[in-house]
Amino acid sequence: MKKVNRRTWLSGAATAAVAIAQTATAKAVQVGVPIDQLWADDPTKQPGGAPPGQVGTRSPFEKLVKNPSDISSRTPLQDLHGILTPSDLHFERHHNGVPAIDPAKHELLIHGMVDKPLVVTLADLKRFPSVSHIAFLECSGNFRTGKETLSPQDICGLTSQSEWTGVSLATLFREVGVRPGASWFLAEGGDAALMTRSIPVQKGWDDAIIAYAQNGEALRPEQGYPVRLFLPGWEGNTSVKWLRRIELGDAPWQTREETSKYTEAVGDGKIRQFSFDIDARSIITFPAYPAPVQRGWIEIRGLAWSGRGTIERVEISTDAGKSWQVATLQQPVLDKAHTRFRLLWHWNGDETEIMSRAVDSTGYVQPTYRQLLDARGGNSGYHMNPITAWQIKRDGRVLHRPEIR
Amino acid sequence: MTNRTCWRAGFLLGVVGLMAGFRPTTGPPLTSSAQTHSLDTIPAPARFGFGRPATTAELTRLDIDVRPDGKGLPAGAGTAERGKAIFATKCATCHGVGGTGGLGGALVTTTMTTTGVAGKRPEKTIGNYWPYATTVFDYVRRAMPFNEPGSLTDEEVYHLTAYLLHANGIIDEKATITAQTLPTVVMPAQTLFIPDDRRGGSEIR
């Protein structure tokens, strides 16, 4: 019997890819492939090559990649399905690299306005009752526009969703005995930036998690291994990664990341600070640049989310905003979570623009770019969540419609 | 079923368990924590007793944060003149001569950085954007120089803070910055900051 190794399996796969890719665009090529060659690629005619493994693999046909810059890396939203982001595709944003932390040496210190200043190890944390929350995490600087050739990943790829597991911060608050006057806590990371943010204590009692797991396994280093703070619905920077210290106090610390950064101009020369909640937003991820579409039936699909609760409704316009239709929300519809929406549309081949707008459980309606500028007297830089439109060209090309100032 | 109903169900089961006499025979009683917070509603003891008490030594080593009221500032003093020399050797490669701009961004407000260079957005700097002077000390001590964080002495950080405040036209060249004087420095941008006024609902803010 012919010995099959990984290399021949992979090259076979590559050949098949070419055959399939060409089939989609040029039928003549497919007809030209001799029958014995097609058989050589037929997986039912030879034993599978890969033995059972220690970890799974991604099919070599799938090219899922984040889009890195110097300081961040974006999730390929247009290539994903469902509501969970594969952990290796979760967006990244850090302020001085990803630290290499030995979990056996890592400790979390909780002190300040507490009865019993405490040090807990990762092992200690895992002994406390554990909770989980499926929720999105989004950087508040998650918006780009300006040219037609932008994908959902380019426009707003700094949002991802995971199941976060760890200890309810409230459990630790009770353990250390938070004093009545404590109104803020400082969260500090153990990275080279020693990232710090001041957080109202109430958020700790409400739904904050000291997370050590993401989608069933330990956190990824890029997401804060071995321990991070996770604040559902709040701007990503507040969910401090590589968490090493929590200090309780009676006033905010006014750290650099809550003054010089992560604050936004809102008109009249005013600067808004401690803008924690992520406003409701949605984006159509199909059709979207760069994938072209064909006329006929198209299921418009996308993601909607709100930091203030659940998604109540998503509306879609296929006529450049003149009329709107209610999309179907795909279950599960979770609190402070990416929610899938979809709508069947028959495209007759005419040039048009399609767009979505989210409405959340507080009644907030996702605004247009113009509405945001009017409300804030210009581009505020952070917390930009405008309705995003895709132009559908006659030849099936799909392009971003850049926002104009 | 949502997560929340799962938790509720878990909580109810716990209560039923207690009533049915499944309460552990040893250990302190379990109480519902639902009154204090909503995320974890399983009945829990008042304290678990996990972890260990923090020592004074580790508190001193790790607790380096500084607040606007000066809480957390160490002993020491700094002047702009001394800071200028340190800045030239340890900071100017990334922030430019005099802190007016480079790969690490501008730190000093000048006409150029305030009005913006040829179509670029004007840079936010300590002089035109930072609301509290204590943040300069706190941030430089914890995060700078970018390629060697944590390498500066407290004295050096005081000198650099004095230099950056003077270069931005906020304090006098001769002023001495200490734990007492730094919190009294009034920053030009302080009155511009307002708390978040977004509340959800129908209003766009």
mmCIF file of N, CA and C in Angstrom, chain A residues 288-365:
data_model
loop_
_atom_site.group_PDB
_atom_site.id
_atom_site.type_symbol
_atom_site.label_atom_id
_atom_site.label_comp_id
_atom_site.label_asym_id
_atom_site.label_seq_id
_atom_site.Cartn_x
_atom_site.Cartn_y
_atom_site.Cartn_z
ATOM 1 N N ALA A 288 -19.726 41.981 2.656
ATOM 2 C CA ALA A 288 -18.772 42.982 3.131
ATOM 3 C C ALA A 288 -17.498 42.865 2.306
ATOM 4 N N TYR A 289 -16.766 43.965 2.190
ATOM 5 C CA TYR A 289 -15.476 43.923 1.517
ATOM 6 C C TYR A 289 -14.581 42.929 2.248
ATOM 7 N N PRO A 290 -13.784 42.084 1.622
ATOM 8 C CA PRO A 290 -13.475 42.099 0.200
ATOM 9 C C PRO A 290 -14.274 41.094 -0.653
ATOM 10 N N ALA A 291 -15.153 40.277 -0.057
ATOM 11 C CA ALA A 291 -15.803 39.221 -0.838
ATOM 12 C C ALA A 291 -16.898 39.780 -1.749
ATOM 13 N N PRO A 292 -16.857 39.473 -3.054
ATOM 14 C CA PRO A 292 -17.922 39.923 -3.955
ATOM 15 C C PRO A 292 -19.174 39.067 -3.790
ATOM 16 N N VAL A 293 -20.311 39.553 -4.276
ATOM 17 C CA VAL A 293 -21.558 38.788 -4.187
ATOM 18 C C VAL A 293 -22.136 38.542 -5.585
ATOM 19 N N GLN A 294 -23.066 37.593 -5.645
ATOM 20 C CA GLN A 294 -23.758 37.317 -6.906
ATOM 21 C C GLN A 294 -25.221 37.689 -6.759
ATOM 22 N N ARG A 295 -25.843 38.075 -7.866
ATOM 23 C CA ARG A 295 -27.246 38.469 -7.769
ATOM 24 C C ARG A 295 -28.100 37.251 -7.426
ATOM 25 N N GLY A 296 -29.288 37.527 -6.880
ATOM 26 C CA GLY A 296 -30.143 36.443 -6.412
ATOM 27 C C GLY A 296 -30.271 36.538 -4.902
ATOM 28 N N TRP A 297 -30.536 35.396 -4.261
ATOM 29 C CA TRP A 297 -30.743 35.415 -2.816
ATOM 30 C C TRP A 297 -29.439 35.584 -2.056
ATOM 31 N N ILE A 298 -29.447 36.491 -1.118
ATOM 32 C CA ILE A 298 -28.288 36.742 -0.255
ATOM 33 C C ILE A 298 -28.802 36.789 1.179
ATOM 34 N N GLU A 299 -28.193 36.011 2.081
ATOM 35 C CA GLU A 299 -28.535 36.195 3.496
ATOM 36 C C GLU A 299 -27.576 37.237 4.070
ATOM 37 N N ILE A 300 -28.119 38.387 4.384
ATOM 38 C CA ILE A 300 -27.319 39.431 5.033
ATOM 39 C C ILE A 300 -27.105 38.993 6.473
ATOM 40 N N ARG A 301 -25.817 38.996 6.896
ATOM 41 C CA ARG A 301 -25.500 38.534 8.259
ATOM 42 C C ARG A 301 -24.604 39.536 8.955
ATOM 43 N N GLY A 302 -24.684 39.558 10.249
ATOM 44 C CA GLY A 302 -23.790 40.459 10.971
ATOM 45 C C GLY A 302 -23.837 40.265 12.465
ATOM 46 N N LEU A 303 -23.151 41.161 13.155
ATOM 47 C CA LEU A 303 -23.056 41.124 14.609
ATOM 48 C C LEU A 303 -23.583 42.431 15.186
ATOM 49 N N ALA A 304 -24.284 42.319 16.310
ATOM 50 C CA ALA A 304 -24.744 43.505 17.036
ATOM 51 C C ALA A 304 -24.441 43.284 18.508
ATOM 52 N N TRP A 305 -24.141 44.379 19.228
ATOM 53 C CA TRP A 305 -23.813 44.250 20.643
ATOM 54 C C TRP A 305 -24.021 45.573 21.361
ATOM 55 N N SER A 306 -24.214 45.479 22.682
ATOM 56 C CA SER A 306 -24.358 46.675 23.501
ATOM 57 C C SER A 306 -23.744 46.432 24.869
ATOM 58 N N GLY A 307 -23.028 47.401 25.375
ATOM 59 C CA GLY A 307 -22.432 47.305 26.709
ATOM 60 C C GLY A 307 -23.430 47.562 27.814
ATOM 61 N N ARG A 308 -24.660 47.941 27.437
ATOM 62 C CA ARG A 308 -25.664 48.268 28.450
ATOM 63 C C ARG A 308 -26.710 47.186 28.643
ATOM 64 N N GLY A 309 -26.640 46.106 27.899
ATOM 65 C CA GLY A 309 -27.649 45.062 28.079
ATOM 66 C C GLY A 309 -27.714 44.162 26.868
ATOM 67 N N THR A 310 -28.944 43.812 26.492
ATOM 68 C CA THR A 310 -29.102 42.912 25.357
ATOM 69 C C THR A 310 -29.472 43.703 24.102
ATOM 70 N N ILE A 311 -29.334 43.039 22.972
ATOM 71 C CA ILE A 311 -29.784 43.608 21.704
ATOM 72 C C ILE A 311 -31.280 43.348 21.591
ATOM 73 N N GLU A 312 -32.025 44.427 21.413
ATOM 74 C CA GLU A 312 -33.474 44.335 21.336
ATOM 75 C C GLU A 312 -33.895 44.045 19.898
ATOM 76 N N ARG A 313 -33.211 44.710 18.960
ATOM 77 C CA ARG A 313 -33.640 44.672 17.569
ATOM 78 C C ARG A 313 -32.490 45.132 16.690
ATOM 79 N N VAL A 314 -32.431 44.568 15.479
ATOM 80 C CA VAL A 314 -31.505 45.095 14.478
ATOM 81 C C VAL A 314 -32.311 45.375 13.225
ATOM 82 N N GLU A 315 -32.111 46.553 12.665
ATOM 83 C CA GLU A 315 -32.821 46.920 11.448
ATOM 84 C C GLU A 315 -31.822 47.017 10.311
ATOM 85 N N ILE A 316 -32.288 46.599 9.122
ATOM 86 C CA ILE A 316 -31.401 46.589 7.958
ATOM 87 C C ILE A 316 -32.043 47.380 6.830
ATOM 88 N N SER A 317 -31.221 48.177 6.170
ATOM 89 C CA SER A 317 -31.686 48.880 4.979
ATOM 90 C C SER A 317 -30.912 48.353 3.781
ATOM 91 N N THR A 318 -31.640 48.047 2.702
ATOM 92 C CA THR A 318 -30.971 47.604 1.471
ATOM 93 C C THR A 318 -31.116 48.668 0.383
ATOM 94 N N ASP A 319 -31.656 49.852 0.784
ATOM 95 C CA ASP A 319 -31.817 50.925 -0.197
ATOM 96 C C ASP A 319 -31.184 52.219 0.311
ATOM 97 N N ALA A 320 -29.969 52.084 0.819
ATOM 98 C CA ALA A 320 -29.164 53.239 1.234
ATOM 99 C C ALA A 320 -29.821 54.064 2.335
ATOM 100 N N GLY A 321 -30.605 53.405 3.188
ATOM 101 C CA GLY A 321 -31.150 54.107 4.353
ATOM 102 C C GLY A 321 -32.541 54.686 4.162
ATOM 103 N N LYS A 322 -33.140 54.471 2.990
ATOM 104 C CA LYS A 322 -34.494 55.022 2.757
ATOM 105 C C LYS A 322 -35.537 54.244 3.559
ATOM 106 N N SER A 323 -35.435 52.923 3.559
ATOM 107 C CA SER A 323 -36.387 52.127 4.336
ATOM 108 C C SER A 323 -35.631 51.064 5.134
ATOM 109 N N TRP A 324 -36.271 50.606 6.201
ATOM 110 C CA TRP A 324 -35.601 49.660 7.111
ATOM 111 C C TRP A 324 -36.495 48.453 7.372
ATOM 112 N N GLN A 325 -35.869 47.291 7.493
ATOM 113 C CA GLN A 325 -36.586 46.058 7.803
ATOM 114 C C GLN A 325 -35.992 45.453 9.067
ATOM 115 N N VAL A 326 -36.820 44.761 9.840
ATOM 116 C CA VAL A 326 -36.314 44.148 11.067
ATOM 117 C C VAL A 326 -35.659 42.802 10.735
ATOM 118 N N ALA A 327 -34.424 42.629 11.178
ATOM 119 C CA ALA A 327 -33.699 41.378 10.944
ATOM 120 C C ALA A 327 -34.080 40.346 12.000
ATOM 121 N N THR A 328 -33.809 39.081 11.701
ATOM 122 C CA THR A 328 -34.017 38.017 12.685
ATOM 123 C C THR A 328 -32.806 37.963 13.606
ATOM 124 N N LEU A 329 -33.056 37.917 14.931
ATOM 125 C CA LEU A 329 -31.944 37.735 15.866
ATOM 126 C C LEU A 329 -31.734 36.240 16.064
ATOM 127 N N GLN A 330 -30.517 35.801 15.879
ATOM 128 C CA GLN A 330 -30.185 34.396 16.067
ATOM 129 C C GLN A 330 -29.939 34.141 17.560
ATOM 130 N N GLN A 331 -30.584 33.132 18.119
ATOM 131 C CA GLN A 331 -30.321 32.763 19.515
ATOM 132 C C GLN A 331 -28.918 32.164 19.622
ATOM 133 N N PRO A 332 -28.213 32.290 20.753
ATOM 134 C CA PRO A 332 -28.674 32.974 21.948
ATOM 135 C C PRO A 332 -28.451 34.490 21.878
ATOM 136 N N VAL A 333 -29.400 35.210 22.466
ATOM 137 C CA VAL A 333 -29.266 36.659 22.600
ATOM 138 C C VAL A 333 -28.882 36.915 24.051
ATOM 139 N N LEU A 334 -27.616 37.220 24.292
ATOM 140 C CA LEU A 334 -27.102 37.289 25.669
ATOM 141 C C LEU A 334 -26.801 38.716 26.088
ATOM 142 N N ASP A 335 -26.718 38.882 27.410
ATOM 143 C CA ASP A 335 -26.431 40.177 28.032
ATOM 144 C C ASP A 335 -25.008 40.623 27.677
ATOM 145 N N LYS A 336 -24.867 41.842 27.178
ATOM 146 C CA LYS A 336 -23.549 42.420 26.864
ATOM 147 C C LYS A 336 -22.733 41.477 25.980
ATOM 148 N N ALA A 337 -23.395 40.973 24.941
ATOM 149 C CA ALA A 337 -22.741 39.961 24.105
ATOM 150 C C ALA A 337 -22.982 40.215 22.622
ATOM 151 N N HIS A 338 -22.004 39.820 21.821
ATOM 152 C CA HIS A 338 -22.193 39.805 20.371
ATOM 153 C C HIS A 338 -23.411 38.946 20.071
ATOM 154 N N THR A 339 -24.294 39.479 19.255
ATOM 155 C CA THR A 339 -25.517 38.781 18.887
ATOM 156 C C THR A 339 -25.571 38.714 17.368
ATOM 157 N N ARG A 340 -25.932 37.562 16.834
ATOM 158 C CA ARG A 340 -26.024 37.415 15.380
ATOM 159 C C ARG A 340 -27.374 37.892 14.880
ATOM 160 N N PHE A 341 -27.377 38.572 13.738
ATOM 161 C CA PHE A 341 -28.637 38.908 13.090
ATOM 162 C C PHE A 341 -28.539 38.482 11.634
ATOM 163 N N ARG A 342 -29.693 38.248 11.013
ATOM 164 C CA ARG A 342 -29.698 37.856 9.608
ATOM 165 C C ARG A 342 -30.995 38.254 8.930
ATOM 166 N N LEU A 343 -30.920 38.438 7.634
ATOM 167 C CA LEU A 343 -32.085 38.848 6.848
ATOM 168 C C LEU A 343 -31.894 38.377 5.411
ATOM 169 N N LEU A 344 -32.917 37.704 4.881
ATOM 170 C CA LEU A 344 -32.828 37.261 3.483
ATOM 171 C C LEU A 344 -33.181 38.417 2.556
ATOM 172 N N TRP A 345 -32.366 38.560 1.537
ATOM 173 C CA TRP A 345 -32.529 39.698 0.616
ATOM 174 C C TRP A 345 -32.331 39.188 -0.799
ATOM 175 N N HIS A 346 -33.198 39.621 -1.699
ATOM 176 C CA HIS A 346 -33.021 39.236 -3.102
ATOM 177 C C HIS A 346 -32.427 40.411 -3.848
ATOM 178 N N TRP A 347 -31.180 40.253 -4.267
ATOM 179 C CA TRP A 347 -30.485 41.359 -4.949
ATOM 180 C C TRP A 347 -30.697 41.240 -6.453
ATOM 181 N N ASN A 348 -31.285 42.293 -7.030
ATOM 182 C CA ASN A 348 -31.608 42.241 -8.459
ATOM 183 C C ASN A 348 -30.459 42.717 -9.348
ATOM 184 N N GLY A 349 -29.329 43.043 -8.754
ATOM 185 C CA GLY A 349 -28.171 43.442 -9.555
ATOM 186 C C GLY A 349 -27.994 44.943 -9.682
ATOM 187 N N ASP A 350 -28.930 45.723 -9.147
ATOM 188 C CA ASP A 350 -28.779 47.184 -9.199
ATOM 189 C C ASP A 350 -27.798 47.661 -8.130
ATOM 190 N N GLU A 351 -27.118 48.746 -8.440
ATOM 191 C CA GLU A 351 -26.201 49.317 -7.469
ATOM 192 C C GLU A 351 -27.002 49.845 -6.266
ATOM 193 N N THR A 352 -26.508 49.548 -5.057
ATOM 194 C CA THR A 352 -27.200 50.048 -3.863
ATOM 195 C C THR A 352 -26.244 50.114 -2.682
ATOM 196 N N GLU A 353 -26.775 50.487 -1.525
ATOM 197 C CA GLU A 353 -25.998 50.470 -0.279
ATOM 198 C C GLU A 353 -26.804 49.727 0.767
ATOM 199 N N ILE A 354 -26.124 48.861 1.523
ATOM 200 C CA ILE A 354 -26.804 48.156 2.608
ATOM 201 C C ILE A 354 -26.161 48.549 3.940
ATOM 202 N N MET A 355 -26.962 48.562 4.994
ATOM 203 C CA MET A 355 -26.449 48.969 6.316
ATOM 204 C C MET A 355 -27.351 48.420 7.410
ATOM 205 N N SER A 356 -26.810 48.361 8.625
ATOM 206 C CA SER A 356 -27.590 47.856 9.760
ATOM 207 C C SER A 356 -27.533 48.854 10.900
ATOM 208 N N ARG A 357 -28.592 48.869 11.729
ATOM 209 C CA ARG A 357 -28.534 49.662 12.963
ATOM 210 C C ARG A 357 -29.130 48.854 14.110
ATOM 211 N N ALA A 358 -28.428 48.917 15.244
ATOM 212 C CA ALA A 358 -28.823 48.137 16.415
ATOM 213 C C ALA A 358 -29.626 48.989 17.377
ATOM 214 N N VAL A 359 -30.579 48.358 18.053
ATOM 215 C CA VAL A 359 -31.337 48.992 19.134
ATOM 216 C C VAL A 359 -31.153 48.094 20.356
ATOM 217 N N ASP A 360 -30.753 48.682 21.493
ATOM 218 C CA ASP A 360 -30.509 47.828 22.665
ATOM 219 C C ASP A 360 -31.652 47.895 23.679
ATOM 220 N N SER A 361 -31.502 47.153 24.776
ATOM 221 C CA SER A 361 -32.584 47.024 25.747
ATOM 222 C C SER A 361 -32.865 48.320 26.501
ATOM 223 N N THR A 362 -32.022 49.354 26.350
ATOM 224 C CA THR A 362 -32.339 50.654 26.958
ATOM 225 C C THR A 362 -33.073 51.553 25.967
ATOM 226 N N GLY A 363 -33.254 51.078 24.728
ATOM 227 C CA GLY A 363 -33.920 51.886 23.717
ATOM 228 C C GLY A 363 -32.960 52.743 22.901
ATOM 229 N N TYR A 364 -31.660 52.591 23.154
ATOM 230 C CA TYR A 364 -30.648 53.342 22.406
ATOM 231 C C TYR A 364 -30.610 52.848 20.962
ATOM 232 N N VAL A 365 -30.608 53.782 20.011
ATOM 233 C CA VAL A 365 -30.559 53.431 18.590
ATOM 234 C C VAL A 365 -29.192 53.826 18.039
#
